[in-house]
Short mmCIF file of C-alpha atoms and ligand atoms in Angstrom, two decimals:
data_model
loop_
_atom_site.label_atom_id
_atom_site.label_comp_id
_atom_site.label_asym_id
_atom_site.label_seq_id
_atom_site.Cartn_x
_atom_site.Cartn_y
_atom_site.Cartn_z
CA MET A 1264 -51.52 -128.33 -31.76
CA ALA A 1265 -52.96 -131.02 -29.49
CA LYS A 1266 -50.32 -133.39 -28.17
CA THR A 1267 -52.13 -136.68 -28.82
CA ASP A 1268 -52.84 -137.80 -32.37
CA PRO A 1269 -53.54 -134.36 -33.83
CA LEU A 1270 -54.74 -135.84 -37.12
CA LYS A 1271 -57.59 -137.58 -35.29
CA HIS A 1272 -58.74 -134.24 -33.87
CA ILE A 1273 -58.58 -132.59 -37.29
CA VAL A 1274 -60.54 -135.43 -38.92
CA ALA A 1275 -63.18 -135.13 -36.18
CA LEU A 1276 -63.42 -131.34 -36.60
CA CYS A 1277 -63.74 -131.70 -40.37
CA LYS A 1278 -66.74 -134.01 -39.97
CA ARG A 1279 -68.33 -132.13 -37.07
CA ARG A 1280 -68.08 -128.76 -38.78
CA GLY A 1281 -68.93 -129.67 -42.36
CA PHE A 1282 -65.48 -129.52 -43.96
CA ILE A 1283 -64.90 -133.13 -45.05
CA TYR A 1284 -66.98 -136.30 -44.64
CA PRO A 1285 -65.98 -139.94 -45.20
CA GLY A 1286 -67.13 -141.04 -48.69
CA SER A 1287 -70.39 -143.02 -49.12
CA GLU A 1288 -70.79 -143.16 -45.37
CA ILE A 1289 -74.44 -144.29 -45.29
CA TYR A 1290 -73.37 -147.43 -47.18
CA GLY A 1291 -70.67 -148.21 -44.64
CA GLY A 1292 -68.04 -146.04 -46.33
CA PHE A 1293 -65.93 -146.44 -49.47
CA ALA A 1294 -62.30 -146.60 -48.47
CA ASN A 1295 -60.08 -143.61 -49.20
CA THR A 1296 -62.77 -141.46 -50.74
CA TYR A 1297 -64.00 -138.27 -49.13
CA SER A 1298 -66.76 -135.80 -49.73
CA TYR A 1299 -66.14 -132.10 -49.19
CA GLY A 1300 -68.90 -130.52 -47.12
CA PRO A 1301 -70.04 -126.91 -47.49
CA TYR A 1302 -67.09 -125.34 -45.64
CA GLY A 1303 -64.51 -127.68 -47.21
CA THR A 1304 -65.91 -126.92 -50.66
CA GLN A 1305 -65.71 -123.19 -50.04
CA MET A 1306 -62.13 -123.51 -48.73
CA LYS A 1307 -61.16 -125.57 -51.77
CA LYS A 1308 -62.68 -122.97 -54.08
CA ASN A 1309 -60.81 -120.18 -52.29
CA ILE A 1310 -57.52 -122.04 -52.77
CA LYS A 1311 -58.14 -122.78 -56.44
CA ASP A 1312 -59.33 -119.22 -57.17
CA LEU A 1313 -56.28 -117.75 -55.46
CA TRP A 1314 -53.92 -120.13 -57.26
CA TRP A 1315 -55.47 -119.24 -60.61
CA LYS A 1316 -55.25 -115.54 -59.83
CA PHE A 1317 -51.66 -115.78 -58.65
CA PHE A 1318 -50.25 -118.09 -61.31
CA VAL A 1319 -52.46 -117.38 -64.34
CA GLU A 1320 -54.46 -114.14 -64.30
CA SER A 1321 -51.75 -111.96 -62.79
CA ARG A 1322 -49.07 -113.09 -65.27
CA SER A 1323 -48.68 -112.32 -68.95
CA ASP A 1324 -46.78 -115.53 -69.70
CA MET A 1325 -49.53 -117.97 -68.69
CA VAL A 1326 -52.74 -119.31 -70.23
CA GLY A 1327 -55.22 -121.79 -68.79
CA ILE A 1328 -57.10 -124.80 -70.12
CA ASP A 1329 -59.69 -127.26 -68.87
CA GLY A 1330 -59.03 -130.60 -70.56
CA PRO A 1331 -61.01 -133.83 -70.31
CA ILE A 1332 -60.43 -136.51 -67.68
CA LEU A 1333 -60.73 -139.18 -70.35
CA LEU A 1334 -58.05 -138.91 -73.01
CA HIS A 1335 -57.27 -141.13 -75.97
CA PRO A 1336 -55.69 -144.36 -74.61
CA LYS A 1337 -52.64 -143.77 -76.80
CA VAL A 1338 -51.83 -140.70 -74.67
CA TRP A 1339 -50.95 -143.00 -71.79
CA GLU A 1340 -48.86 -145.28 -73.97
CA ALA A 1341 -46.93 -142.27 -75.26
CA SER A 1342 -46.52 -140.77 -71.79
CA GLY A 1343 -45.09 -144.02 -70.43
CA HIS A 1344 -47.84 -144.48 -67.85
CA VAL A 1345 -49.17 -147.76 -69.28
CA GLN A 1346 -45.72 -149.33 -69.02
CA GLY A 1347 -44.22 -147.49 -66.09
CA PHE A 1348 -46.75 -146.00 -63.70
CA ASN A 1349 -46.48 -148.89 -61.29
CA ASP A 1350 -45.97 -149.63 -57.63
CA ALA A 1351 -44.40 -152.90 -56.51
CA MET A 1352 -46.78 -154.66 -54.18
CA VAL A 1353 -47.21 -157.85 -52.20
CA ASP A 1354 -50.22 -159.64 -50.76
CA CYS A 1355 -50.29 -161.20 -47.32
CA LYS A 1356 -51.24 -164.85 -47.90
CA GLU A 1357 -52.78 -165.06 -44.43
CA CYS A 1358 -55.07 -162.02 -44.17
CA LYS A 1359 -55.16 -161.06 -47.88
CA GLY A 1360 -53.98 -157.52 -47.08
CA ARG A 1361 -52.22 -155.77 -49.99
CA PHE A 1362 -49.22 -153.50 -49.42
CA ARG A 1363 -46.64 -151.44 -51.24
CA ILE A 1364 -43.44 -153.35 -50.64
CA ASP A 1365 -41.26 -150.22 -50.55
CA LYS A 1366 -43.40 -148.79 -47.73
CA LEU A 1367 -43.32 -152.11 -45.80
CA LEU A 1368 -39.55 -152.24 -45.99
CA GLU A 1369 -39.01 -148.55 -45.35
CA GLU A 1370 -41.24 -148.56 -42.29
CA ALA A 1371 -39.82 -151.80 -40.84
CA LEU A 1372 -36.13 -151.22 -41.63
CA GLY A 1373 -35.90 -147.43 -41.92
CA ILE A 1374 -34.17 -147.67 -45.29
CA GLU A 1375 -35.01 -146.37 -48.77
CA VAL A 1376 -35.34 -149.11 -51.38
CA GLU A 1377 -35.88 -147.15 -54.59
CA GLY A 1378 -34.10 -148.65 -57.58
CA LYS A 1379 -34.19 -152.25 -56.29
CA THR A 1380 -35.55 -154.98 -58.57
CA LEU A 1381 -38.66 -157.04 -57.74
CA SER A 1382 -36.57 -160.06 -56.78
CA GLU A 1383 -34.27 -157.95 -54.57
CA LEU A 1384 -37.32 -156.54 -52.80
CA THR A 1385 -38.85 -159.99 -52.33
CA SER A 1386 -35.57 -161.37 -50.93
CA LEU A 1387 -35.25 -158.48 -48.51
CA LEU A 1388 -38.82 -159.01 -47.29
CA GLN A 1389 -38.14 -162.71 -46.68
CA GLU A 1390 -34.64 -162.37 -45.19
CA LYS A 1391 -35.71 -159.71 -42.72
CA LYS A 1392 -38.89 -161.65 -41.87
CA ILE A 1393 -41.01 -158.52 -42.23
CA ARG A 1394 -44.39 -158.87 -40.57
CA CYS A 1395 -47.76 -158.01 -42.04
CA PRO A 1396 -48.97 -154.72 -40.46
CA LYS A 1397 -52.51 -156.14 -40.36
CA CYS A 1398 -52.16 -159.69 -38.99
CA GLY A 1399 -48.53 -159.84 -37.79
CA LYS A 1400 -47.63 -162.98 -39.83
CA SER A 1401 -44.69 -163.20 -42.27
CA ASN A 1402 -46.17 -164.98 -45.25
CA PHE A 1403 -46.21 -162.78 -48.34
CA THR A 1404 -46.47 -163.43 -52.08
CA ASP A 1405 -43.55 -162.44 -54.30
CA ALA A 1406 -43.45 -158.75 -55.21
CA ARG A 1407 -45.13 -157.79 -58.49
CA TYR A 1408 -45.98 -154.59 -60.29
CA PHE A 1409 -49.40 -153.02 -60.07
CA ASN A 1410 -50.40 -150.26 -62.49
CA LEU A 1411 -51.90 -147.29 -60.67
CA MET A 1412 -54.21 -146.16 -63.46
CA PHE A 1413 -57.93 -146.80 -63.11
CA HIS A 1414 -59.41 -148.05 -66.35
CA THR A 1415 -62.86 -148.54 -67.66
CA PRO A 1416 -64.24 -150.27 -70.78
CA MET A 1417 -65.67 -147.94 -73.43
CA SER A 1418 -68.08 -149.41 -75.91
CA LYS A 1419 -67.56 -147.65 -79.19
CA THR A 1420 -69.69 -150.07 -81.16
CA HIS A 1421 -71.75 -153.11 -80.13
CA ASN A 1422 -68.83 -155.38 -80.95
CA SER A 1423 -65.72 -153.67 -79.79
CA ALA A 1424 -64.77 -152.36 -76.44
CA GLU A 1425 -61.78 -150.17 -75.76
CA ILE A 1426 -60.12 -149.34 -72.50
CA ALA A 1427 -60.14 -145.75 -71.34
CA TYR A 1428 -57.99 -144.60 -68.44
CA LEU A 1429 -58.94 -142.07 -65.83
CA ARG A 1430 -56.06 -139.59 -65.98
CA PRO A 1431 -53.49 -140.13 -63.20
CA GLU A 1432 -52.10 -136.60 -63.72
CA THR A 1433 -53.64 -133.54 -65.33
CA ALA A 1434 -50.36 -132.79 -67.15
CA GLN A 1435 -51.01 -134.93 -70.24
CA ALA A 1436 -54.21 -133.01 -71.04
CA ILE A 1437 -51.94 -129.96 -71.28
CA PHE A 1438 -49.23 -131.58 -73.41
CA ILE A 1439 -51.66 -132.82 -76.03
CA GLU A 1440 -53.08 -129.29 -76.46
CA PHE A 1441 -49.65 -127.70 -76.91
CA LYS A 1442 -50.09 -127.46 -80.69
CA ASN A 1443 -53.60 -126.00 -80.41
CA ILE A 1444 -52.41 -123.37 -77.95
CA ILE A 1445 -49.51 -122.41 -80.19
CA ASP A 1446 -51.84 -122.14 -83.20
CA SER A 1447 -54.74 -120.34 -81.53
CA MET A 1448 -53.12 -118.08 -78.95
CA ARG A 1449 -50.45 -115.45 -79.37
CA VAL A 1450 -47.99 -117.14 -77.04
CA LYS A 1451 -44.24 -117.04 -77.29
CA ILE A 1452 -41.72 -119.21 -75.50
CA PRO A 1453 -41.19 -118.97 -72.59
CA PHE A 1454 -44.82 -119.44 -71.58
CA GLY A 1455 -46.89 -121.78 -69.44
CA ILE A 1456 -50.20 -123.63 -69.63
CA ALA A 1457 -52.07 -124.15 -66.37
CA GLN A 1458 -54.89 -126.46 -65.45
CA ILE A 1459 -56.85 -127.41 -62.35
CA GLY A 1460 -58.66 -130.70 -62.34
CA LYS A 1461 -59.26 -134.17 -61.02
CA ALA A 1462 -56.76 -137.01 -61.20
CA PHE A 1463 -57.23 -140.63 -60.18
CA ARG A 1464 -54.79 -143.20 -58.86
CA ASN A 1465 -55.50 -146.73 -57.74
CA GLU A 1466 -53.16 -146.30 -54.76
CA ILE A 1467 -52.31 -149.53 -52.96
CA THR A 1468 -51.76 -148.03 -49.57
CA PRO A 1469 -53.70 -144.82 -49.41
CA GLY A 1470 -54.45 -143.23 -46.09
CA ASN A 1471 -53.73 -140.48 -43.62
CA PHE A 1472 -57.09 -138.88 -44.30
CA ILE A 1473 -57.01 -136.85 -47.55
CA PHE A 1474 -53.20 -137.06 -47.87
CA ARG A 1475 -53.26 -140.01 -50.24
CA VAL A 1476 -56.60 -140.70 -51.85
CA ILE A 1477 -57.70 -142.40 -55.03
CA GLU A 1478 -59.49 -139.34 -56.45
CA PHE A 1479 -57.92 -135.93 -55.95
CA GLU A 1480 -57.36 -132.59 -57.56
CA GLN A 1481 -54.17 -131.14 -59.01
CA MET A 1482 -53.21 -127.60 -59.97
CA GLU A 1483 -50.50 -128.01 -62.59
CA ILE A 1484 -48.39 -125.86 -64.87
CA GLU A 1485 -46.33 -126.95 -67.85
CA TYR A 1486 -43.88 -124.14 -68.54
CA PHE A 1487 -42.34 -124.35 -72.03
CA ILE A 1488 -38.78 -123.16 -72.55
CA GLU A 1489 -35.69 -123.47 -74.65
CA GLU A 1490 -33.45 -126.22 -73.33
CA SER A 1491 -30.61 -123.84 -72.43
CA GLN A 1492 -32.92 -122.01 -70.00
CA TRP A 1493 -33.93 -124.96 -67.86
CA GLU A 1494 -31.77 -124.41 -64.77
CA LYS A 1495 -32.58 -120.73 -64.46
CA THR A 1496 -36.30 -121.36 -65.02
CA PHE A 1497 -36.31 -124.21 -62.52
CA ASP A 1498 -34.87 -121.95 -59.80
CA THR A 1499 -37.33 -119.16 -60.57
CA TRP A 1500 -40.28 -121.54 -60.31
CA LEU A 1501 -39.03 -122.92 -57.02
CA LEU A 1502 -39.03 -119.37 -55.69
CA ASP A 1503 -42.54 -118.78 -57.04
CA MET A 1504 -43.75 -121.95 -55.32
CA HIS A 1505 -42.35 -120.66 -52.03
CA LYS A 1506 -44.11 -117.35 -52.63
CA TRP A 1507 -47.37 -119.24 -53.02
CA CYS A 1508 -46.74 -121.10 -49.75
CA HIS A 1509 -46.15 -117.78 -48.04
CA LEU A 1510 -49.24 -116.25 -49.64
CA ILE A 1511 -51.66 -118.84 -48.30
CA GLY A 1512 -50.12 -118.66 -44.87
CA PHE A 1513 -48.00 -121.78 -44.31
CA LYS A 1514 -45.67 -121.55 -41.33
CA PRO A 1515 -42.16 -121.55 -42.85
CA GLN A 1516 -40.81 -123.89 -40.17
CA HIS A 1517 -43.16 -126.62 -41.46
CA LEU A 1518 -41.78 -126.51 -45.01
CA GLN A 1519 -38.57 -127.85 -46.53
CA GLU A 1520 -37.19 -128.74 -49.93
CA LYS A 1521 -36.20 -132.29 -50.81
CA GLU A 1522 -34.45 -133.15 -54.04
CA HIS A 1523 -35.10 -136.60 -55.50
CA LYS A 1524 -32.14 -138.94 -55.76
CA LYS A 1525 -31.45 -140.25 -59.25
CA GLU A 1526 -33.16 -143.58 -58.52
CA GLN A 1527 -36.25 -141.80 -57.15
CA LEU A 1528 -36.91 -139.72 -60.27
CA SER A 1529 -40.04 -140.39 -62.33
CA HIS A 1530 -39.41 -141.82 -65.78
CA TYR A 1531 -39.86 -138.37 -67.37
CA SER A 1532 -37.80 -136.27 -64.99
CA LYS A 1533 -34.16 -135.16 -65.00
CA LYS A 1534 -34.49 -133.19 -61.79
CA THR A 1535 -37.25 -133.03 -59.19
CA VAL A 1536 -37.44 -131.02 -56.00
CA ASP A 1537 -40.38 -131.59 -53.68
CA ILE A 1538 -41.64 -129.05 -51.21
CA ILE A 1539 -42.27 -131.25 -48.21
CA TYR A 1540 -44.48 -130.39 -45.25
CA GLU A 1541 -44.26 -131.57 -41.66
CA PHE A 1542 -47.60 -133.39 -41.35
CA PRO A 1543 -48.53 -134.94 -37.98
CA PHE A 1544 -47.43 -138.28 -39.52
CA GLY A 1545 -44.03 -136.95 -40.65
CA TRP A 1546 -42.37 -134.94 -43.44
CA GLN A 1547 -44.14 -135.74 -46.69
CA GLU A 1548 -44.45 -134.38 -50.21
CA LEU A 1549 -46.77 -131.42 -50.50
CA TYR A 1550 -45.83 -130.08 -53.96
CA GLY A 1551 -43.35 -131.01 -56.67
CA LEU A 1552 -41.23 -129.24 -59.25
CA ALA A 1553 -39.87 -131.32 -62.12
CA TYR A 1554 -37.71 -130.73 -65.16
CA ARG A 1555 -39.51 -132.99 -67.64
CA THR A 1556 -37.08 -132.16 -70.49
CA ASN A 1557 -38.91 -132.48 -73.83
CA PHE A 1558 -39.81 -136.07 -73.03
CA ASP A 1559 -43.60 -135.70 -73.22
CA LEU A 1560 -43.85 -133.60 -76.38
CA THR A 1561 -41.30 -135.83 -78.13
CA GLN A 1562 -43.29 -138.91 -77.20
CA HIS A 1563 -46.55 -137.36 -78.39
CA GLN A 1564 -44.92 -136.35 -81.66
CA GLU A 1565 -43.76 -139.92 -82.16
CA TYR A 1566 -47.05 -141.56 -81.23
CA SER A 1567 -49.40 -139.06 -82.92
CA LYS A 1568 -47.17 -138.35 -85.94
CA ILE A 1569 -48.09 -134.68 -85.49
CA SER A 1570 -45.19 -132.29 -85.19
CA GLN A 1571 -44.86 -130.72 -81.75
CA GLU A 1572 -42.17 -128.33 -82.86
CA TYR A 1573 -42.18 -124.68 -81.99
CA ILE A 1574 -40.99 -122.22 -84.59
CA ASP A 1575 -39.56 -119.06 -83.11
CA GLN A 1576 -40.76 -115.65 -84.31
CA GLU A 1577 -38.11 -115.07 -86.85
CA GLY A 1578 -38.65 -118.57 -88.16
CA LYS A 1579 -35.01 -119.26 -87.59
CA LYS A 1580 -35.26 -122.02 -85.07
CA ARG A 1581 -37.53 -125.08 -84.87
CA TYR A 1582 -37.39 -127.19 -81.77
CA ILE A 1583 -39.44 -129.27 -79.37
CA PRO A 1584 -39.60 -127.15 -76.22
CA HIS A 1585 -38.42 -128.35 -72.83
CA VAL A 1586 -40.69 -128.17 -69.82
CA ILE A 1587 -40.53 -127.16 -66.18
CA GLU A 1588 -43.52 -128.51 -64.26
CA PRO A 1589 -44.67 -127.08 -60.92
CA THR A 1590 -47.44 -129.27 -59.50
CA PHE A 1591 -49.70 -128.67 -56.51
CA GLY A 1592 -52.18 -131.11 -54.93
CA VAL A 1593 -55.37 -129.33 -53.84
CA ASP A 1594 -56.31 -131.90 -51.21
CA ARG A 1595 -52.82 -131.93 -49.71
CA THR A 1596 -52.90 -128.14 -49.59
CA ILE A 1597 -56.12 -128.33 -47.59
CA LEU A 1598 -54.78 -130.97 -45.22
CA ALA A 1599 -51.52 -129.10 -44.66
CA LEU A 1600 -53.35 -125.81 -44.10
CA LEU A 1601 -55.69 -127.45 -41.59
CA CYS A 1602 -52.72 -129.02 -39.75
CA ASP A 1603 -50.92 -125.67 -39.75
CA ALA A 1604 -53.98 -123.78 -38.55
CA TYR A 1605 -55.38 -126.16 -35.92
CA GLU A 1606 -54.89 -125.22 -32.31
CA GLU A 1607 -56.39 -126.30 -29.02
CA GLU A 1608 -55.66 -123.18 -27.05
CA THR A 1609 -55.80 -122.99 -23.27
CA LEU A 1610 -57.38 -119.69 -22.31
CA LYS A 1611 -56.60 -117.57 -19.24
CA ASN A 1612 -59.73 -118.88 -17.50
CA GLY A 1613 -58.53 -122.47 -17.97
CA GLU A 1614 -61.01 -123.28 -20.74
CA THR A 1615 -59.87 -124.74 -24.04
CA ARG A 1616 -60.93 -123.31 -27.34
CA THR A 1617 -60.39 -125.04 -30.67
CA VAL A 1618 -59.42 -122.58 -33.35
CA LEU A 1619 -58.32 -122.70 -36.98
CA HIS A 1620 -55.86 -119.88 -37.61
CA LEU A 1621 -56.56 -119.93 -41.34
CA HIS A 1622 -55.35 -117.12 -43.56
CA PRO A 1623 -58.41 -114.93 -44.34
CA PHE A 1624 -58.08 -115.81 -48.04
CA VAL A 1625 -58.58 -119.48 -47.54
CA ALA A 1626 -61.00 -119.25 -44.59
CA PRO A 1627 -64.41 -120.48 -45.82
CA VAL A 1628 -66.33 -117.80 -43.93
CA LYS A 1629 -64.85 -114.30 -43.87
CA ALA A 1630 -67.04 -112.82 -41.16
CA ALA A 1631 -70.02 -113.75 -38.98
CA ILE A 1632 -72.68 -111.28 -37.90
CA PHE A 1633 -74.41 -111.68 -34.56
CA PRO A 1634 -77.14 -109.74 -32.81
CA LEU A 1635 -76.09 -109.80 -29.15
CA MET A 1636 -79.55 -111.18 -28.37
CA ASN A 1637 -82.17 -112.65 -30.65
CA LYS A 1638 -84.41 -109.61 -30.17
CA GLU A 1639 -85.57 -106.56 -32.07
CA PRO A 1640 -84.20 -104.10 -33.01
CA LEU A 1641 -80.84 -105.95 -32.82
CA THR A 1642 -81.88 -108.67 -35.27
CA THR A 1643 -83.10 -106.25 -37.94
CA VAL A 1644 -79.87 -104.25 -37.86
CA ALA A 1645 -77.75 -107.43 -37.85
CA HIS A 1646 -79.73 -108.78 -40.82
CA GLU A 1647 -79.18 -105.55 -42.71
CA ILE A 1648 -75.42 -105.80 -42.14
CA TYR A 1649 -75.47 -109.46 -43.14
CA HIS A 1650 -77.19 -108.71 -46.47
CA ARG A 1651 -74.86 -105.77 -47.14
CA LEU A 1652 -71.77 -107.94 -46.65
CA LYS A 1653 -73.14 -111.14 -48.21
CA VAL A 1654 -72.88 -109.68 -51.72
CA LEU A 1655 -69.19 -109.00 -51.13
CA TRP A 1656 -67.96 -112.05 -49.20
CA ASN A 1657 -69.11 -115.36 -47.83
CA VAL A 1658 -70.46 -114.27 -44.43
CA GLU A 1659 -72.81 -115.91 -41.94
CA TYR A 1660 -75.63 -114.76 -39.69
CA ASP A 1661 -76.10 -116.45 -36.33
CA ALA A 1662 -78.53 -115.43 -33.61
CA SER A 1663 -78.88 -118.64 -31.62
CA GLY A 1664 -77.33 -119.44 -28.25
CA ALA A 1665 -74.96 -117.57 -25.99
CA ILE A 1666 -72.59 -115.16 -27.73
CA GLY A 1667 -69.53 -117.04 -26.35
CA LYS A 1668 -70.73 -120.24 -28.01
CA ARG A 1669 -71.25 -118.45 -31.30
CA TYR A 1670 -67.67 -117.13 -31.18
CA ARG A 1671 -66.36 -120.65 -30.46
CA ARG A 1672 -68.27 -122.07 -33.41
CA GLN A 1673 -66.74 -119.51 -35.75
CA ASP A 1674 -63.28 -120.11 -34.23
CA GLU A 1675 -63.61 -123.77 -35.25
CA LEU A 1676 -64.45 -122.71 -38.80
CA GLY A 1677 -61.49 -120.35 -38.91
CA THR A 1678 -63.68 -117.25 -39.42
CA PRO A 1679 -61.29 -114.30 -39.03
CA TYR A 1680 -63.85 -111.71 -37.87
CA CYS A 1681 -67.10 -111.62 -35.93
CA ILE A 1682 -69.34 -108.55 -35.92
CA THR A 1683 -71.71 -108.06 -33.02
CA VAL A 1684 -74.68 -105.73 -32.96
CA ASP A 1685 -75.57 -104.65 -29.41
CA TYR A 1686 -77.61 -101.93 -27.74
CA ASP A 1687 -74.78 -99.40 -28.17
CA THR A 1688 -75.17 -99.90 -31.93
CA MET A 1689 -78.60 -98.27 -31.68
CA ASP A 1690 -77.17 -95.28 -29.80
CA ASN A 1691 -73.89 -94.58 -31.57
CA GLN A 1692 -74.00 -96.55 -34.86
CA THR A 1693 -70.97 -98.69 -34.06
CA VAL A 1694 -70.49 -102.47 -33.95
CA THR A 1695 -68.00 -104.74 -32.24
CA LEU A 1696 -65.36 -106.32 -34.48
CA ARG A 1697 -63.86 -109.36 -32.79
CA HIS A 1698 -60.53 -110.75 -34.04
CA ARG A 1699 -60.30 -114.55 -34.13
CA ASP A 1700 -56.62 -114.98 -33.22
CA SER A 1701 -56.24 -112.41 -30.44
CA MET A 1702 -59.95 -112.52 -29.43
CA GLU A 1703 -59.62 -108.76 -29.02
CA GLN A 1704 -62.59 -106.56 -29.79
CA GLU A 1705 -62.76 -103.06 -31.21
CA ARG A 1706 -65.66 -100.69 -31.96
CA ILE A 1707 -66.08 -99.82 -35.62
CA PRO A 1708 -68.45 -97.18 -37.03
CA LEU A 1709 -71.11 -98.98 -39.02
CA GLU A 1710 -70.57 -96.78 -42.05
CA THR A 1711 -66.91 -97.83 -42.33
CA LEU A 1712 -67.49 -101.56 -41.86
CA GLU A 1713 -67.10 -102.55 -45.53
CA GLU A 1714 -64.00 -100.41 -45.87
CA VAL A 1715 -62.39 -101.87 -42.75
CA LEU A 1716 -63.16 -105.45 -43.81
CA ARG A 1717 -62.02 -104.83 -47.37
CA GLU A 1718 -58.71 -103.58 -46.05
CA LYS A 1719 -58.31 -106.64 -43.84
CA LEU A 1720 -59.50 -109.23 -46.35
CA ASN A 1721 -58.06 -108.04 -49.63
CA LEU A 1722 -54.87 -109.66 -50.76
CA ARG A 1723 -52.26 -107.49 -52.41
CA TRP A 1724 -49.34 -109.72 -53.12
CA GLU A 1725 -47.34 -106.96 -54.80
CA GLU A 1726 -46.95 -105.55 -51.29
CA GLU A 1727 -46.01 -108.94 -49.85
CA PHE A 1728 -43.02 -109.65 -52.08
N1 GAP B 3146 -47.74 -134.28 -63.12
C1 GAP B 3146 -46.80 -134.61 -62.11
C2 GAP B 3146 -47.40 -135.35 -61.01
O1 GAP B 3146 -48.53 -135.79 -61.11
P1 GAP B 3146 -46.97 -136.22 -58.59
O2 GAP B 3146 -45.88 -135.89 -57.62
O3 GAP B 3146 -47.24 -137.66 -58.84
O4 GAP B 3146 -46.59 -135.47 -59.94
C3 GAP B 3146 -48.39 -134.13 -58.01
O5 GAP B 3146 -48.32 -135.53 -58.12
C4 GAP B 3146 -49.08 -133.70 -56.72
O6 GAP B 3146 -50.38 -134.29 -56.65
C5 GAP B 3146 -48.36 -134.16 -55.46
O7 GAP B 3146 -47.34 -133.25 -55.08
C6 GAP B 3146 -49.51 -134.18 -54.45
O8 GAP B 3146 -49.72 -132.88 -53.95
C7 GAP B 3146 -50.69 -134.60 -55.30
N2 GAP B 3146 -51.00 -136.05 -55.20
C8 GAP B 3146 -50.38 -137.05 -55.83
N3 GAP B 3146 -50.94 -138.24 -55.53
C9 GAP B 3146 -51.94 -137.99 -54.66
C10 GAP B 3146 -52.91 -138.80 -53.98
N4 GAP B 3146 -52.98 -140.11 -54.16
N5 GAP B 3146 -53.79 -138.18 -53.16
C11 GAP B 3146 -53.76 -136.84 -52.99
N6 GAP B 3146 -52.89 -136.03 -53.62
C12 GAP B 3146 -51.99 -136.58 -54.44
#
């Protein structure tokens, strides 16, 4: 990792190499929105596919859904988000900057202020003469609540308009389908419903690249259980979340668990443990695991007047199930993986190479195929290999520039393997396989290339755990 402002280097690499671009850039940018470029999109897809495979397809106690972003407005009243999904904020009267007051106080005083009332927060800000991070003055409004949900008017008829909210979590789309899943699928408690999708939050102080953005993706599971099973199920899910972290290649020394204090818990949670990651800007939440009790289903039963009870097989017991919720941010996964993988490595010859040590499963390009020179017959053979592999994995062909430069370009993309066709290939039907991390090269018989790559690229997690 580079010593100075590593995040800046990662942001620059993401733009330079087509991972992530600033949103609406040709119009001067649109704060805290980002566009995923071709490599970022591929990496995101790899993560989501792997997550789905690991947590849904490979388990017999999970089903998946794809619910709408726009849900009936009553959903958000029932869930408590209309009333309670707020941040306390203040405006600077001088420069008009808007800030989360808890962050202002925490950063200036190094204390946690969760659980304090608006007037306590305002007093603290005034007593301690906290300065505006933008203009340096100490002249703030009183603290007030700001709801984080984006909303938009929906015209149902010419005369009436109704507010629709963009979902701030994917979870509610799962809860409101609980009854349909029970009725249409042969599921038995304990079981889980998974979903991957967009969520939106009108964050007051977003930032740190894609760490906190206003539009992001979540991979969430609501795991339905009998109340008595909650502690055991919670612990099992925490272990499964760690397995996932291991699977996609996080360095264990960059991960920790952090349990929420009582005053930090969300309105629906009785226990929450975050998996926090050591980002260049400090330890921050990467994923979360919450025991949501039966709060959500009970609320939906009350607001919808539709029973959310589960009847066990023998018909002996009727109850509203309790829920353990593991939640994973896609964008934070990408940022953490990039931070974990980024290295500016000083080579023996004194040169520096920038490399992403991404796990082959998340790497956007699995292999790159080069003819040593852009000449026949090397190019024809290299093209043949490229087309053979392209149907199996996302691979690239590159014939331009010096071979060293082509390797460096792939290092920056995190491509685990490069295959070079040279004049020996014509004589003995072998190619060079170059390993990204060690930069070592080995000769591989052309006929075994697919087999060798399949062995290196295929993930068998049964063997891992
Ligand atoms: N359903 C529970 C829930 O939404 P959360 O801790 O508010 O819990 C879950 O969000 C995950 O979504 C977080 O752990 C994080 O990875 C991601 N996330 C939350 N807010 C985000 C934001 N503004 N930008 C990017 N990712 C975010």
